[in-house]
Amino acid sequence: MPLAQLDRPLAPGGTIGILGGGQLGRMIAVAAAQLGYRTHVLAPDRESVAAQTASSLTRADYHNKVVLADLAAQCDVVTYEFENIAVAPVEWLAELVPVYPPPKSLAVAQDRVAEKRFVEEVGGRPARWQAVNSREELDAALAAIGTPAVLKTTRFGYDGKGQTRINDAAEADAAWEAIGGPAILEAFVTFSHEFSIILVRGIDGTITSYPPPWNEHRDAILHRSTVPAPAEIARQWTEAAALTGRIADALGHVGVLTCEYFAGADGPVFNEMAPRVHNSGHWTIEGAETSQFANHVRAICGLPLGDTALTAPAVVMENLIGDEWQRWSDLVAAPRTHLHLYGKREARPGRKMGHVTRLER
Ligand code: AMP
């Protein structure tokens, strides 16, 4: 069966389904509400922070076809807020109701081998890599790529999880023990900065993107995004934005697509893509004329895309990880500072509890 498509703009009052119950779904639901849409979250989690801001919630597994058919009947369009969701139920759902981004974006983004091949086909340059499916293949890949290198699981990696650095071939046993296969071995990239291109593509193929943030990590988790980015990134902006646009076009992507890059000595090195709104775009809520969440909603509802220009000379977003949210009473009192807390009950180490955005003059 062909995939269902939205054939005219969705008028306010319509309902957007959201697969996933985390903070990204929460902020999509807020943006949707501002434009007069209702939202219906489908998530299996006991605690869904998206449901706190959505119009309704179905707490169920994504694989239940009765639940999916019911969601399709209640929604005009469906989106997803994380990429570690099985492709098969999303493809099935996409025959019943328009699903944006399309299932193809999900399939490519959740498999590092498919992702890198796809990016290479449209002229992108990832770090040198090789698929590794056994301990012997890891030796072969280390011989081909050399060290230092990074061994990453093919699927389900996030925030530095599912990956380990190999500094010397003697560390191969321990790395294989920790990661196992299927995996990929990637050359370790020497870079000055990390940045991301947050792009939006409409149903009609119109593309716009935001000025790229400089992304700094701590313990492999995003710590801070700063816009405008330093000159090393600004010089690579055009090339990275053009590549991200080619990826979006080739996928037939609709909605926000985020690609992460290393600013290398010879230009942007592609790291990974997320077929969704992204943590490195949270600064756009106050720091851009139209937030990434509002633009995602506009794109998937067939509305014109909004202006991505900055609202201040400089914008800085910092994540509140684990216990850092306890600084809330200072942050909420600080000038030109916008505090966002995600409503999570328990602050575990490494858990994203909120973020704070500062607009500078
Ligand atoms: P990822 O989950 O693939 O985005 O990796 C998390 C972080 O690990 C990245 O943001 C980088 O800081 C670092 N990293 C991942 N892959 C590489 C690589 N090939 N070379 C250097 N640093 C890397």
Coordinates of C-alpha atoms and ligand atoms in Angstrom, one line a residue:
M1 CA 0.0 0.0 0.0
P2 CA 1.3 3.5 -0.7
L3 CA 2.1 5.8 2.2
A4 CA -0.7 8.2 3.2
Q5 CA 0.0 11.8 2.4
L6 CA -1.5 15.1 3.7
D7 CA -3.0 16.6 0.6
R8 CA -3.9 20.1 2.0
P9 CA -2.6 22.1 5.0
L10 CA -4.0 20.8 8.3
A11 CA -6.3 23.5 9.8
P12 CA -6.0 24.4 13.5
G13 CA -8.2 22.1 15.5
G14 CA -6.7 19.1 13.9
T15 CA -4.9 16.4 15.9
I16 CA -1.2 15.5 15.7
G17 CA -0.1 12.1 17.0
I18 CA 3.3 11.9 18.7
L19 CA 5.1 8.5 19.0
G20 CA 7.3 8.8 22.1
G21 CA 6.7 10.4 25.5
G22 CA 9.9 12.3 26.3
Q23 CA 10.9 16.0 26.5
L24 CA 11.0 16.4 22.7
G25 CA 7.4 15.3 22.5
R26 CA 6.6 17.6 25.4
M27 CA 8.0 20.6 23.5
I28 CA 6.4 19.6 20.2
A29 CA 3.0 19.4 22.0
V30 CA 3.5 22.9 23.5
A31 CA 4.3 24.3 20.0
A32 CA 1.4 22.5 18.5
A33 CA -1.0 23.9 21.1
Q34 CA 0.2 27.4 20.3
L35 CA -1.0 26.9 16.7
G36 CA -4.3 25.5 17.9
Y37 CA -3.6 21.8 17.3
R38 CA -4.5 19.0 19.6
T39 CA -1.8 16.3 20.3
H40 CA -2.2 12.6 21.1
V41 CA 0.9 10.9 22.6
L42 CA 1.5 7.2 22.2
A43 CA 4.2 5.9 24.6
P44 CA 4.7 2.7 26.6
D45 CA 6.5 4.5 29.5
R46 CA 5.1 4.6 33.0
E47 CA 6.1 8.2 33.2
S48 CA 5.5 10.3 30.0
V49 CA 6.5 13.9 30.4
A50 CA 5.1 14.6 26.9
A51 CA 1.6 13.5 28.2
Q52 CA 1.8 16.4 30.7
T53 CA 1.5 18.9 27.9
A54 CA -0.4 16.9 25.3
S55 CA -4.2 16.7 24.9
S56 CA -4.4 12.9 25.3
L57 CA -2.3 9.9 26.0
T58 CA -2.4 6.2 25.0
R59 CA 0.0 4.2 27.2
A60 CA 0.7 1.2 25.1
D61 CA 3.4 -0.7 23.1
Y62 CA 4.2 0.7 19.6
H63 CA 3.7 -2.8 18.1
N64 CA 0.0 -3.2 19.0
K65 CA -1.9 -2.9 15.7
V66 CA -5.2 -2.3 17.4
V67 CA -3.7 0.7 19.2
L68 CA -2.0 2.0 16.0
A69 CA -5.2 1.7 14.0
D70 CA -7.0 3.6 16.8
L71 CA -4.3 6.3 16.8
A72 CA -4.6 6.6 13.0
A73 CA -8.4 7.1 13.3
Q74 CA -7.9 9.8 15.9
C75 CA -5.1 11.8 14.3
D76 CA -4.7 13.8 11.1
V77 CA -1.0 13.4 11.0
V78 CA 1.6 11.5 13.1
T79 CA 5.2 12.3 14.0
Y80 CA 7.8 10.7 16.2
E81 CA 10.1 12.2 18.7
F82 CA 12.9 9.6 19.0
E83 CA 14.5 7.2 16.5
N84 CA 14.9 4.0 18.5
I85 CA 11.4 2.9 17.6
A86 CA 10.9 -0.1 15.3
V87 CA 10.4 0.8 11.6
A88 CA 7.8 -2.0 10.9
P89 CA 5.0 -0.6 13.0
V90 CA 5.7 3.0 11.8
E91 CA 5.5 1.8 8.2
W92 CA 2.3 0.0 8.9
L93 CA 0.9 3.2 10.5
A94 CA 2.1 5.3 7.6
E95 CA -0.3 3.5 5.3
L96 CA -3.3 4.5 7.4
V97 CA -2.4 8.1 8.3
P98 CA 0.3 10.5 7.0
V99 CA 3.5 10.0 9.1
Y100 CA 6.2 12.7 8.9
P101 CA 9.1 12.4 8.8
P102 CA 8.6 9.4 6.5
P103 CA 9.6 5.9 7.8
K104 CA 12.6 5.9 5.5
S105 CA 14.2 8.7 7.5
L106 CA 13.7 6.6 10.6
A107 CA 15.2 3.4 9.0
V108 CA 18.3 5.2 7.7
A109 CA 19.0 7.2 10.9
Q110 CA 18.7 4.2 13.3
D111 CA 21.3 2.1 11.5
R112 CA 24.9 3.5 11.4
V113 CA 25.8 1.4 8.4
A114 CA 22.8 2.5 6.4
E115 CA 23.3 6.1 7.5
K116 CA 26.9 6.4 6.5
R117 CA 26.3 4.7 3.1
F118 CA 23.4 7.0 2.5
V119 CA 25.4 10.1 3.4
E120 CA 28.3 8.9 1.1
E121 CA 25.9 8.4 -1.8
V122 CA 24.8 12.1 -1.6
G123 CA 28.5 13.2 -1.5
G124 CA 29.0 13.5 2.3
R125 CA 32.2 12.7 4.1
P126 CA 31.9 10.7 7.3
A127 CA 35.0 9.5 9.2
R128 CA 36.6 6.4 7.6
W129 CA 34.6 3.5 8.8
Q130 CA 34.1 -0.3 8.4
A131 CA 31.3 -2.6 9.5
V132 CA 32.3 -5.1 12.2
N133 CA 30.3 -8.2 12.9
S134 CA 32.8 -10.5 14.6
R135 CA 35.9 -10.3 16.7
E136 CA 38.0 -11.2 13.6
E137 CA 36.4 -8.4 11.6
L138 CA 37.4 -6.0 14.4
D139 CA 41.1 -7.0 13.9
A140 CA 40.7 -6.5 10.1
A141 CA 39.0 -3.1 10.6
L142 CA 41.7 -2.0 13.0
A143 CA 44.4 -3.0 10.5
A144 CA 42.6 -0.9 7.8
I145 CA 41.6 2.1 9.8
G146 CA 44.3 2.3 12.5
T147 CA 44.1 3.8 16.0
P148 CA 42.8 5.8 17.7
A149 CA 39.4 4.6 16.6
V150 CA 35.9 4.4 18.0
L151 CA 33.8 1.2 18.1
K152 CA 30.1 1.9 18.0
T153 CA 27.0 -0.3 18.1
T154 CA 25.2 -0.2 14.8
R155 CA 21.9 0.5 16.5
F156 CA 20.4 2.1 19.7
G157 CA 23.4 4.3 20.6
Y158 CA 22.8 7.7 22.2
D159 CA 24.6 10.3 24.3
G160 CA 27.9 8.4 23.9
K161 CA 26.3 5.1 25.0
G162 CA 27.1 2.0 22.9
Q163 CA 30.5 3.3 22.0
T164 CA 34.1 3.0 23.2
R165 CA 37.4 4.4 22.1
I166 CA 40.2 2.1 21.1
N167 CA 43.6 3.8 21.5
D168 CA 45.7 0.7 20.7
A169 CA 45.1 -2.7 19.0
A170 CA 45.8 -4.2 22.4
E171 CA 42.5 -2.8 23.6
A172 CA 40.5 -4.6 21.0
D173 CA 39.4 -7.5 23.3
A174 CA 38.1 -5.2 25.9
A175 CA 36.3 -3.0 23.3
W176 CA 34.7 -6.1 21.7
E177 CA 33.6 -7.4 25.2
A178 CA 32.0 -4.0 25.9
I179 CA 30.3 -3.3 22.6
G180 CA 30.1 -6.6 20.6
G181 CA 28.5 -6.7 17.1
P182 CA 26.9 -5.6 14.9
A183 CA 29.1 -2.5 15.2
I184 CA 31.1 -0.1 13.1
L185 CA 34.7 1.0 13.6
E186 CA 35.3 4.6 12.9
A187 CA 38.5 6.5 12.6
F188 CA 38.9 9.0 15.5
V189 CA 38.4 12.5 14.0
T190 CA 40.7 15.4 14.9
F191 CA 38.4 18.4 15.0
S192 CA 38.4 21.9 16.4
H193 CA 34.7 22.1 17.2
E194 CA 31.4 20.1 16.9
F195 CA 28.4 21.7 15.4
S196 CA 25.0 20.7 14.0
I197 CA 22.8 21.8 11.2
I198 CA 19.1 21.9 12.2
L199 CA 17.1 21.9 9.0
V200 CA 13.4 21.9 8.3
R201 CA 11.9 20.5 5.1
G202 CA 8.2 21.1 4.2
I203 CA 5.9 18.7 2.4
D204 CA 6.4 20.7 -0.8
G205 CA 10.2 20.3 -0.5
T206 CA 10.9 23.8 0.7
I207 CA 14.0 23.9 3.0
T208 CA 15.2 26.3 5.6
S209 CA 17.8 25.9 8.4
Y210 CA 19.1 27.6 11.5
P211 CA 22.4 29.2 12.1
P212 CA 24.6 26.3 13.3
P213 CA 25.2 26.0 17.0
W214 CA 28.7 25.1 18.4
N215 CA 28.0 22.1 20.6
E216 CA 30.2 21.3 23.6
H217 CA 29.9 17.9 25.3
R218 CA 30.6 16.7 28.8
D219 CA 30.9 12.9 29.4
A220 CA 29.6 12.5 25.8
I221 CA 26.3 14.3 26.6
L222 CA 25.6 17.7 25.1
H223 CA 26.5 20.4 27.7
R224 CA 26.2 23.7 25.8
S225 CA 25.1 25.1 22.4
T226 CA 26.3 28.5 21.4
V227 CA 25.1 30.7 18.5
P228 CA 26.6 32.3 16.6
A229 CA 29.3 29.7 16.4
P230 CA 33.1 30.5 16.2
A231 CA 34.6 31.3 12.8
E232 CA 35.9 27.7 12.3
I233 CA 32.3 26.6 12.1
A234 CA 31.0 29.6 10.3
R235 CA 33.4 28.8 7.4
Q236 CA 32.0 25.2 7.2
W237 CA 28.3 26.3 7.5
T238 CA 27.5 26.5 3.8
E239 CA 29.0 23.1 2.9
A240 CA 27.4 21.3 5.9
A241 CA 24.0 23.0 5.2
A242 CA 24.1 22.0 1.5
L243 CA 24.9 18.4 2.4
T244 CA 22.1 18.2 5.0
G245 CA 19.8 19.6 2.4
R246 CA 20.8 16.8 -0.1
I247 CA 20.2 14.2 2.6
A248 CA 16.8 15.6 3.4
D249 CA 15.8 15.7 -0.3
A250 CA 17.1 12.2 -0.9
L251 CA 15.1 10.9 2.1
G252 CA 12.0 12.9 1.0
H253 CA 12.2 14.1 4.6
V254 CA 9.4 16.2 6.1
G255 CA 9.9 18.0 9.4
V256 CA 13.1 18.8 11.3
L257 CA 16.3 16.9 10.4
T258 CA 19.4 17.4 12.4
C259 CA 22.9 16.4 11.3
E260 CA 25.9 16.6 13.6
Y261 CA 29.3 17.5 12.2
F262 CA 32.9 17.7 13.3
A263 CA 34.7 20.8 12.0
G264 CA 37.8 19.1 10.6
A265 CA 40.9 20.6 9.0
D266 CA 39.5 19.8 5.5
G267 CA 35.9 20.8 6.1
P268 CA 32.9 19.3 7.8
V269 CA 33.0 15.6 8.7
F270 CA 29.5 14.0 9.1
N271 CA 29.0 12.4 12.4
E272 CA 25.3 11.3 12.7
M273 CA 21.8 12.4 11.8
A274 CA 18.6 12.5 13.9
P275 CA 15.3 12.6 12.0
R276 CA 13.8 14.9 14.5
V277 CA 14.0 18.0 16.6
H278 CA 17.3 18.0 18.5
N279 CA 18.8 19.0 21.9
S280 CA 21.2 21.3 20.0
G281 CA 18.2 23.2 18.7
H282 CA 16.5 24.0 22.0
W283 CA 18.0 27.5 22.0
T284 CA 15.6 28.3 19.1
I285 CA 12.6 28.5 21.5
E286 CA 13.6 32.0 22.6
G287 CA 16.7 32.5 20.4
A288 CA 15.1 32.3 16.9
E289 CA 12.0 33.9 15.4
T290 CA 10.4 30.5 15.0
S291 CA 11.5 27.6 17.2
Q292 CA 12.5 24.2 15.9
F293 CA 9.4 22.8 17.5
A294 CA 7.1 25.3 15.8
N295 CA 8.8 24.7 12.5
H296 CA 8.5 21.0 12.9
V297 CA 4.8 21.4 13.5
R298 CA 4.5 23.8 10.5
A299 CA 6.3 21.3 8.2
I300 CA 4.3 18.2 9.2
C301 CA 1.0 20.1 8.9
G302 CA 1.8 21.5 5.5
L303 CA 2.0 25.2 6.7
P304 CA 4.6 27.7 5.4
L305 CA 7.9 27.4 7.3
G306 CA 8.8 30.1 9.8
D307 CA 11.7 32.6 9.9
T308 CA 14.9 31.0 11.4
A309 CA 16.7 34.3 12.1
L310 CA 18.2 35.0 15.6
T311 CA 16.2 37.2 18.0
A312 CA 19.4 38.3 19.9
P313 CA 23.0 38.9 19.0
A314 CA 24.1 35.7 20.8
V315 CA 22.2 32.8 22.4
V316 CA 23.6 30.1 24.8
M317 CA 21.7 27.0 25.8
E318 CA 22.9 24.8 28.6
N319 CA 21.5 21.4 29.6
L320 CA 20.5 20.7 33.2
I321 CA 21.7 17.1 33.8
G322 CA 21.0 15.1 36.9
D323 CA 20.9 17.2 40.0
E324 CA 21.8 20.4 38.1
W325 CA 18.0 21.2 37.9
Q326 CA 18.2 22.1 41.6
R327 CA 19.8 25.5 40.6
W328 CA 16.3 26.3 39.3
S329 CA 15.6 29.1 41.9
D330 CA 18.7 31.0 40.8
L331 CA 18.1 30.4 37.1
V332 CA 14.5 31.5 37.2
A333 CA 15.5 34.8 38.8
A334 CA 18.3 35.6 36.3
P335 CA 17.8 38.3 33.7
R336 CA 17.3 37.3 30.0
T337 CA 17.4 33.7 31.1
H338 CA 14.7 31.2 30.1
L339 CA 14.4 28.1 32.3
H340 CA 12.8 24.9 30.9
L341 CA 12.2 21.9 33.2
Y342 CA 10.8 18.7 31.8
G343 CA 8.7 17.5 34.7
K344 CA 10.6 14.3 35.3
R345 CA 10.2 13.0 38.8
E346 CA 13.6 11.4 39.3
A347 CA 17.0 13.0 38.6
R348 CA 19.3 10.2 37.8
P349 CA 23.0 10.9 36.8
G350 CA 23.2 11.7 33.1
R351 CA 19.4 12.3 32.8
K352 CA 18.3 15.4 31.0
M353 CA 16.1 17.2 33.5
G354 CA 15.8 20.6 31.7
H355 CA 17.7 23.3 30.0
V356 CA 18.3 27.0 30.3
T357 CA 18.7 29.5 27.4
R358 CA 20.4 32.9 27.8
L359 CA 19.9 35.7 25.3
E360 CA 22.9 38.0 25.2
R361 CA 22.9 41.7 24.2
Ligands
AMP1 P1 27.8 10.1 18.8 O1 26.9 9.4 19.8 O2 28.2 9.2 17.7 O3 27.4 11.5 18.4 O4 29.1 10.3 19.7 C1 29.1 11.1 20.9 C2 30.4 12.0 21.0 O5 31.6 11.2 20.9 C3 30.5 12.9 19.8 O6 29.7 14.1 20.0 C4 32.0 13.2 19.8 O7 32.3 14.1 20.8 C5 32.6 11.9 20.2 N1 32.9 11.1 19.0 C6 32.0 10.2 18.4 N2 32.6 9.7 17.2 C7 33.8 10.3 17.1 C8 34.9 10.1 16.2 N3 34.8 9.3 15.1 N4 36.0 10.9 16.4 C9 36.1 11.7 17.4 N5 35.1 11.9 18.4 C10 34.0 11.2 18.2

